[in-house]
Amino acid sequence: MGSFKCSVFILVLHLLEGAVSKSLIQLNNNGYEGIVIAIDPNVPEDETLIQQIKDMVTQASPYLFEATERRFYFKKVAILIPEKWKTKPEYVRPKLETYKNADVLVAESTAPGNDEPYTEQMGNCGEKGERIHFTPDFLAGKKLAQYGPQGRVFVHEWAHLRWGVYDEYNNNQKFYFSNGKRQAVRCSADITGKNVINKCQGGSCVTKSCKLDKVTGLYEQGCEFIPHSLQTVKASIMFAQSIDSVVEFCTEKNHNKEAPNLQNQKCNLRSTWEVISDSEDFKKTTPMTTQPPTPTFSLLQIGQRIVCLVLDKSGSMANGDRLNRLNQAGKLFLLQTVEQGSWVGMVTFDSVAHVQSELIQINSDVERNALTKSLPTVATGGTSICSGLRSAFAVIRKKYSTDGSEIVLLTDGEDNTISSCFNEVKQSGAIIHTVALGPSAARELEELSKMTGGLQTYASDQAQNNGLIDAFGALSSGNGADSQRSIQLESKGLTLQNNQWMNGTVLVDSTVGKDTLFLITWTKQPPKILLWDPSKKKQDGFVVDANTKMAYLQIPGTAKVGIWSYSLQASSQTLTLTVTSRPSSATVPPITVTSKINKNTGKFPSAMTVYAKIHQGASPILRATVTAIIESVNGKTVTLELLDNGAGADATKDDGVYSRYFTAYDANGRYSVKVWALGGINAASQRLIPQQNGAMYIPGWIENGEVKWNPPRPEINKNDPQSKQVCFSRTSSGGSFVASGVPQAPIPDLFPPCQITDLKAKIHGYKFINLTWTAPGDDYDHGRAHKYIIRISANILDLRDKFNDSIQVNTSDLIPKEANSEEVFVFTPENITFENGTDLFIAVQAIDKANLKSEISNIARVSLFIPPEIPPEIPSPSLPCPEINVNSTIPGLHILKIMWKWLGELQLSVAL
């Protein structure tokens, strides 16, 4: 097709909690191991839930095995049990398993009756999903009629999660035209059923045949395709796994390529089995000749947090005020970030390791302050990272097993011996978070995070970017309750001259406010600090630490909701401001910004993709302003506005996931990411938005010729208080990635426009076709494309496979707009038959000024429907009518009266 494939390495920002850790799933001899199913801490204790999870996976395994032609099955599953549940001898402490890296989350529904199973998918076709969501009621079998057996649903969701396929139904468009005939959106097209509507009035409902919409020619609003309960077709699991006969994924042979569903839109009309066959899993396996074993389960119960700081104090830490900045960041972590009840120890290292503090449980400010006094103050000696790690293991083992413990490792130095302790790290069961400080930190450092599922961050020597404090502020617990989690509201820095002021505001919303901390740092002399609460009351009482060059103020109780104002004055130095808080309520979920690093290395010219997910509980936050700041090892920063528009890098519009491509490389090495998220008067929290990727809700079944309806799906409550506008601010570290293969300046233009994924087409006046789409850019979704090529065909596969041979539309008057603008183009089809009942398929390709071409867009379709002419109105009789005695016995009078009545009724019906 002549298109430049948009090969994308995925970078996902971690905003509040640090980068969401990678899944621990591994494929071992056709069996999936390391699957983590977590029970949310807010789920009431119920041991039967554990058995229900086991039953679901056990039922799913043979179904998956046969559906994948004997290739895959579920082998080992870990179930994470909340800390508050009763302890049992068979419950053991997790190792690398955490709520952050759980593959399946079992949580209460956010609204009564909303038990829809679904999978979060941020990426494109073929890319792994984020997490599967089930509710306890679903696992208990209370939704069997609507979704089918739990094991079958798990396989449906697993295909989303593991292989990046999409659903083959469409809740927003349930019917379409094909060759002039109305079809239900389904796959395969051989699934049988009836198109009916359930008309309800006054508490009683009647099933009726669907009427036609006179404008579209399709069925009226509310019409449903109801499948027969008895079927013979075997495909497809991504349409309706709840149908008993369905035991396979659609293949190229039986896939319904014309159906307007996400699988066709996202995956270029390919069947789900074609996508699965292209996966790494498929390529690494061959069909088994024997039956797989039954899945095995480990029961893991979350315990107290155990964390040891491992901090570099080698001679290079004296450069660029690094040691002092380490103290500032370390104090934020110890005073605010780490949760009450946690056990914390500290080790420093240069050429050898030094134990600064054994494990201490944090029960009050006394322990927090004691630990801050152990932070290093003198930098000297070489760099031996493994010495620090081994010493940390020893500190932890004096009191606990290292399983599930955490190590925060900071270093700025090179160390060629770091790989010598990789095996010890793997065997320890500890999670290692790495902080690379400055341009020369050991290259192998990130390997420690990768192998243990820890967070990796990078902080430059540019103090005004506040990167080191952001990195430590992101280290909240992967298992802690939401109500205890530290949330960063603001992080800002500025270099001031000649008694300049650094002025600004911080928004404290109603979901946070507990333990609110204002932290200010400087590089030379203490600045003048002014802070006012929302009532304009000046706040005093800052604790000043002159040695560490920082001051902080803990707001007692819960901080007032509203706008806090600050003014800082200094000369010839750099100031930073950091504001953190905790949720104000244990029952109202806070607004959070989360994400993950899917690919943390990228080779030029592969674009990176930045994702940020903003939610309040399970409800997405829409219309927020989200900005990413990406800083290279050279100190150059690039600002990206992240969008939730369903175009370019963004997979789905209005799902609370904001995305953008990054292409502005300027050097090889580490890049740090920082994000601001601001909810103003336009931001809103939306509840009960139907999930894009999940098991289909069956509205009813036809049994013995009779339609048996299921309860209707829960509707969006537009008057729900959580759907109202919300104001908030959040900022945090987005982790880091490493770039390679970047050429020296000037950087060549090797980035094409990104694929158009939201092309839509409508017919106007039975002659004109109106196209709309979101403009791509010159480089992916940045800048302005040079031109568009639009082609049409009456055959959908010809358009896909022979795009350059298809009929081209004249676009000489179509000048591309700036990226992310709405494009509108109207044309009349030429050189092709376009008459009543005709299906026409359309696709667009963007080309930049370097003649680099995007992938072909999603294929839009129009079906020409010309409604039949309405018969002319029959005029009423105009002859004079004699007066007739109704009691007359004149012959034929009775027939005359009947005809007169009939003519009157006919006139009335024509008028209507």
Tab-separated table of C-alpha atoms in Angstrom, residues 577-782:
chain	number	residue	atom	x	y	z
A	577	LEU	CA	7.540	24.447	45.267
A	578	THR	CA	5.975	21.034	45.885
A	579	VAL	CA	2.499	20.460	47.342
A	580	THR	CA	1.273	17.012	48.368
A	581	SER	CA	-1.866	15.807	50.106
A	582	ARG	CA	-3.888	12.695	50.908
A	583	PRO	CA	-7.534	11.793	50.233
A	584	SER	CA	-9.969	13.595	52.514
A	585	SER	CA	-12.292	10.609	52.860
A	586	ALA	CA	-11.970	6.847	53.079
A	587	THR	CA	-15.280	6.434	51.220
A	588	VAL	CA	-15.113	9.050	48.433
A	589	PRO	CA	-12.451	8.102	45.856
A	590	PRO	CA	-9.907	10.824	45.058
A	591	ILE	CA	-9.205	12.095	41.575
A	592	THR	CA	-6.155	10.177	40.406
A	593	VAL	CA	-3.866	10.259	37.406
A	594	THR	CA	-2.324	6.888	36.580
A	595	SER	CA	-0.592	5.148	33.720
A	596	LYS	CA	2.221	2.732	32.905
A	597	ILE	CA	5.435	2.320	30.968
A	598	ASN	CA	4.816	-0.348	28.352
A	599	LYS	CA	8.054	0.234	26.439
A	600	ASN	CA	10.759	2.132	28.286
A	601	THR	CA	13.333	2.095	25.484
A	602	GLY	CA	12.983	3.380	21.962
A	603	LYS	CA	15.203	3.493	18.907
A	604	PHE	CA	15.013	6.477	16.573
A	605	PRO	CA	12.892	7.016	14.471
A	606	SER	CA	10.255	5.104	16.444
A	607	ALA	CA	7.792	7.497	18.048
A	608	MET	CA	6.975	7.222	21.716
A	609	THR	CA	3.374	7.401	22.856
A	610	VAL	CA	2.418	9.225	26.018
A	611	TYR	CA	-0.708	8.102	27.898
A	612	ALA	CA	-2.247	9.582	31.048
A	613	LYS	CA	-5.381	8.143	32.643
A	614	ILE	CA	-7.456	10.467	34.852
A	615	HIS	CA	-10.241	8.909	36.901
A	616	GLN	CA	-12.239	9.312	40.070
A	617	GLY	CA	-12.733	5.741	41.148
A	618	ALA	CA	-14.002	3.989	38.019
A	619	SER	CA	-15.359	7.215	36.502
A	620	PRO	CA	-13.252	8.928	33.833
A	621	ILE	CA	-12.518	12.636	34.118
A	622	LEU	CA	-13.294	14.331	30.820
A	623	ARG	CA	-12.194	17.643	29.302
A	624	ALA	CA	-9.198	18.142	31.585
A	625	THR	CA	-6.115	20.071	30.466
A	626	VAL	CA	-3.198	17.639	30.491
A	627	THR	CA	0.378	18.633	29.648
A	628	ALA	CA	3.523	16.519	29.496
A	629	ILE	CA	7.014	17.991	29.853
A	630	ILE	CA	9.719	15.719	28.428
A	631	GLU	CA	13.334	16.566	29.278
A	632	SER	CA	16.300	15.024	27.470
A	633	VAL	CA	19.728	14.294	28.896
A	634	ASN	CA	20.862	17.537	27.218
A	635	GLY	CA	18.445	19.537	29.347
A	636	LYS	CA	16.157	20.386	26.413
A	637	THR	CA	12.455	20.250	27.280
A	638	VAL	CA	9.473	19.615	25.008
A	639	THR	CA	5.881	20.392	25.987
A	640	LEU	CA	3.069	18.125	24.777
A	641	GLU	CA	-0.643	18.706	25.205
A	642	LEU	CA	-2.233	15.297	25.767
A	643	LEU	CA	-5.651	14.766	24.213
A	644	ASP	CA	-8.657	12.501	24.764
A	645	ASN	CA	-10.050	12.980	21.254
A	646	GLY	CA	-9.943	9.426	19.915
A	647	ALA	CA	-7.483	10.386	17.166
A	648	GLY	CA	-3.770	10.056	16.535
A	649	ALA	CA	-2.221	8.364	19.557
A	650	ASP	CA	-5.516	8.349	21.458
A	651	ALA	CA	-7.360	5.055	21.006
A	652	THR	CA	-10.781	5.996	22.374
A	653	LYS	CA	-12.503	9.356	22.684
A	654	ASP	CA	-13.815	10.483	26.091
A	655	ASP	CA	-12.562	7.530	28.122
A	656	GLY	CA	-10.408	9.597	30.500
A	657	VAL	CA	-7.171	8.462	28.822
A	658	TYR	CA	-5.187	11.365	27.339
A	659	SER	CA	-2.526	10.566	24.740
A	660	ARG	CA	0.044	12.005	22.328
A	661	TYR	CA	3.026	10.957	20.237
A	662	PHE	CA	6.538	12.171	21.087
A	663	THR	CA	9.002	12.578	18.195
A	664	ALA	CA	11.202	15.536	19.254
A	665	TYR	CA	14.390	13.597	20.044
A	666	ASP	CA	17.564	15.628	20.418
A	667	ALA	CA	20.035	13.180	22.007
A	668	ASN	CA	20.678	9.583	22.953
A	669	GLY	CA	20.204	8.619	26.590
A	670	ARG	CA	17.603	9.065	29.295
A	671	TYR	CA	14.525	11.251	29.021
A	672	SER	CA	12.369	12.198	31.987
A	673	VAL	CA	8.656	12.895	31.819
A	674	LYS	CA	6.605	15.226	33.965
A	675	VAL	CA	2.868	15.860	33.722
A	676	TRP	CA	0.429	18.504	34.822
A	677	ALA	CA	-3.271	17.719	34.873
A	678	LEU	CA	-5.707	20.559	35.512
A	679	GLY	CA	-9.469	20.326	35.787
A	680	GLY	CA	-11.159	23.694	35.400
A	681	ILE	CA	-14.733	24.716	34.786
A	682	ASN	CA	-14.995	22.470	31.729
A	683	ALA	CA	-13.724	19.250	33.305
A	684	ALA	CA	-16.331	16.692	34.301
A	685	SER	CA	-16.539	13.295	35.929
A	686	GLN	CA	-18.772	10.942	33.965
A	687	ARG	CA	-20.219	7.817	35.538
A	688	LEU	CA	-21.408	4.648	33.833
A	689	ILE	CA	-20.002	5.350	30.397
A	690	PRO	CA	-20.394	2.054	28.524
A	691	GLN	CA	-17.038	0.316	28.318
A	692	GLN	CA	-15.505	0.051	24.873
A	693	ASN	CA	-13.933	-3.376	25.292
A	694	GLY	CA	-15.839	-6.028	27.186
A	695	ALA	CA	-18.234	-8.954	27.008
A	696	MET	CA	-21.440	-8.221	25.114
A	697	TYR	CA	-24.574	-7.714	27.161
A	698	ILE	CA	-27.191	-10.039	25.652
A	699	PRO	CA	-30.556	-8.180	25.748
A	700	GLY	CA	-32.496	-11.432	25.545
A	701	TRP	CA	-32.791	-14.890	24.032
A	702	ILE	CA	-35.224	-16.620	21.696
A	703	GLU	CA	-36.281	-19.913	23.271
A	704	ASN	CA	-38.887	-22.109	21.578
A	705	GLY	CA	-39.804	-19.220	19.320
A	706	GLU	CA	-40.472	-16.845	22.219
A	707	VAL	CA	-38.347	-13.814	23.120
A	708	LYS	CA	-37.234	-13.845	26.743
A	709	TRP	CA	-35.831	-10.441	27.670
A	710	ASN	CA	-33.044	-9.839	30.175
A	711	PRO	CA	-33.135	-6.749	32.428
A	712	PRO	CA	-31.946	-3.682	30.467
A	713	ARG	CA	-28.389	-2.427	30.867
A	714	PRO	CA	-27.930	0.344	33.461
A	715	GLU	CA	-28.285	3.734	31.847
A	716	ILE	CA	-26.030	6.732	32.287
A	717	ASN	CA	-27.461	8.976	34.979
A	718	LYS	CA	-26.798	12.422	33.591
A	719	ASN	CA	-28.017	14.029	36.807
A	720	ASP	CA	-25.593	12.047	38.957
A	721	PRO	CA	-23.673	14.437	41.231
A	722	GLN	CA	-20.370	12.852	40.177
A	723	SER	CA	-21.145	13.811	36.567
A	724	LYS	CA	-20.890	17.493	37.378
A	725	GLN	CA	-17.970	19.771	36.691
A	726	VAL	CA	-14.855	19.209	38.778
A	727	CYS	CA	-11.881	21.443	39.515
A	728	PHE	CA	-8.536	19.940	40.518
A	729	SER	CA	-4.791	20.068	39.921
A	730	ARG	CA	-2.291	17.219	39.860
A	731	THR	CA	1.368	16.979	38.894
A	732	SER	CA	3.987	14.277	39.185
A	733	SER	CA	6.894	12.411	37.696
A	734	GLY	CA	6.125	10.410	34.600
A	735	GLY	CA	9.043	8.022	34.902
A	736	SER	CA	11.753	7.818	32.246
A	737	PHE	CA	12.750	6.132	29.021
A	738	VAL	CA	16.020	5.599	27.166
A	739	ALA	CA	16.485	6.602	23.519
A	740	SER	CA	19.103	5.263	21.129
A	741	GLY	CA	20.022	5.707	17.473
A	742	VAL	CA	19.366	9.457	17.505
A	743	PRO	CA	21.567	11.071	14.805
A	744	GLN	CA	23.484	14.290	15.296
A	745	ALA	CA	21.780	17.563	14.446
A	746	PRO	CA	20.157	18.412	12.182
A	747	ILE	CA	17.718	15.587	12.937
A	748	PRO	CA	16.332	14.222	9.639
A	749	ASP	CA	12.573	14.122	9.036
A	750	LEU	CA	11.768	10.413	9.188
A	751	PHE	CA	8.383	10.695	10.898
A	752	PRO	CA	5.278	10.320	8.709
A	753	PRO	CA	1.802	11.632	9.548
A	754	CYS	CA	0.007	9.271	11.926
A	755	GLN	CA	-2.854	7.096	10.768
A	756	ILE	CA	-6.332	8.633	10.632
A	757	THR	CA	-8.467	6.400	12.839
A	758	ASP	CA	-11.772	8.275	13.143
A	759	LEU	CA	-12.876	8.717	9.528
A	760	LYS	CA	-16.686	8.943	9.266
A	761	ALA	CA	-18.916	9.262	6.211
A	762	LYS	CA	-22.540	10.338	5.700
A	763	ILE	CA	-24.733	10.841	2.656
A	764	HIS	CA	-26.492	14.141	2.007
A	765	GLY	CA	-29.162	14.598	-0.594
A	766	TYR	CA	-28.663	11.136	-2.116
A	767	LYS	CA	-25.733	12.590	-4.064
A	768	PHE	CA	-23.119	14.127	-1.787
A	769	ILE	CA	-20.839	12.288	0.648
A	770	ASN	CA	-19.719	14.199	3.735
A	771	LEU	CA	-16.432	13.054	5.300
A	772	THR	CA	-15.138	14.080	8.717
A	773	TRP	CA	-11.906	13.137	10.498
A	774	THR	CA	-9.288	14.535	12.846
A	775	ALA	CA	-6.301	16.007	11.069
A	776	PRO	CA	-2.975	14.195	11.551
A	777	GLY	CA	0.268	16.147	11.531
A	778	ASP	CA	3.473	16.420	9.564
A	779	ASP	CA	5.208	14.246	12.189
A	780	TYR	CA	2.600	11.844	13.566
A	781	ASP	CA	0.144	14.158	15.403
A	782	HIS	CA	2.307	17.316	15.355
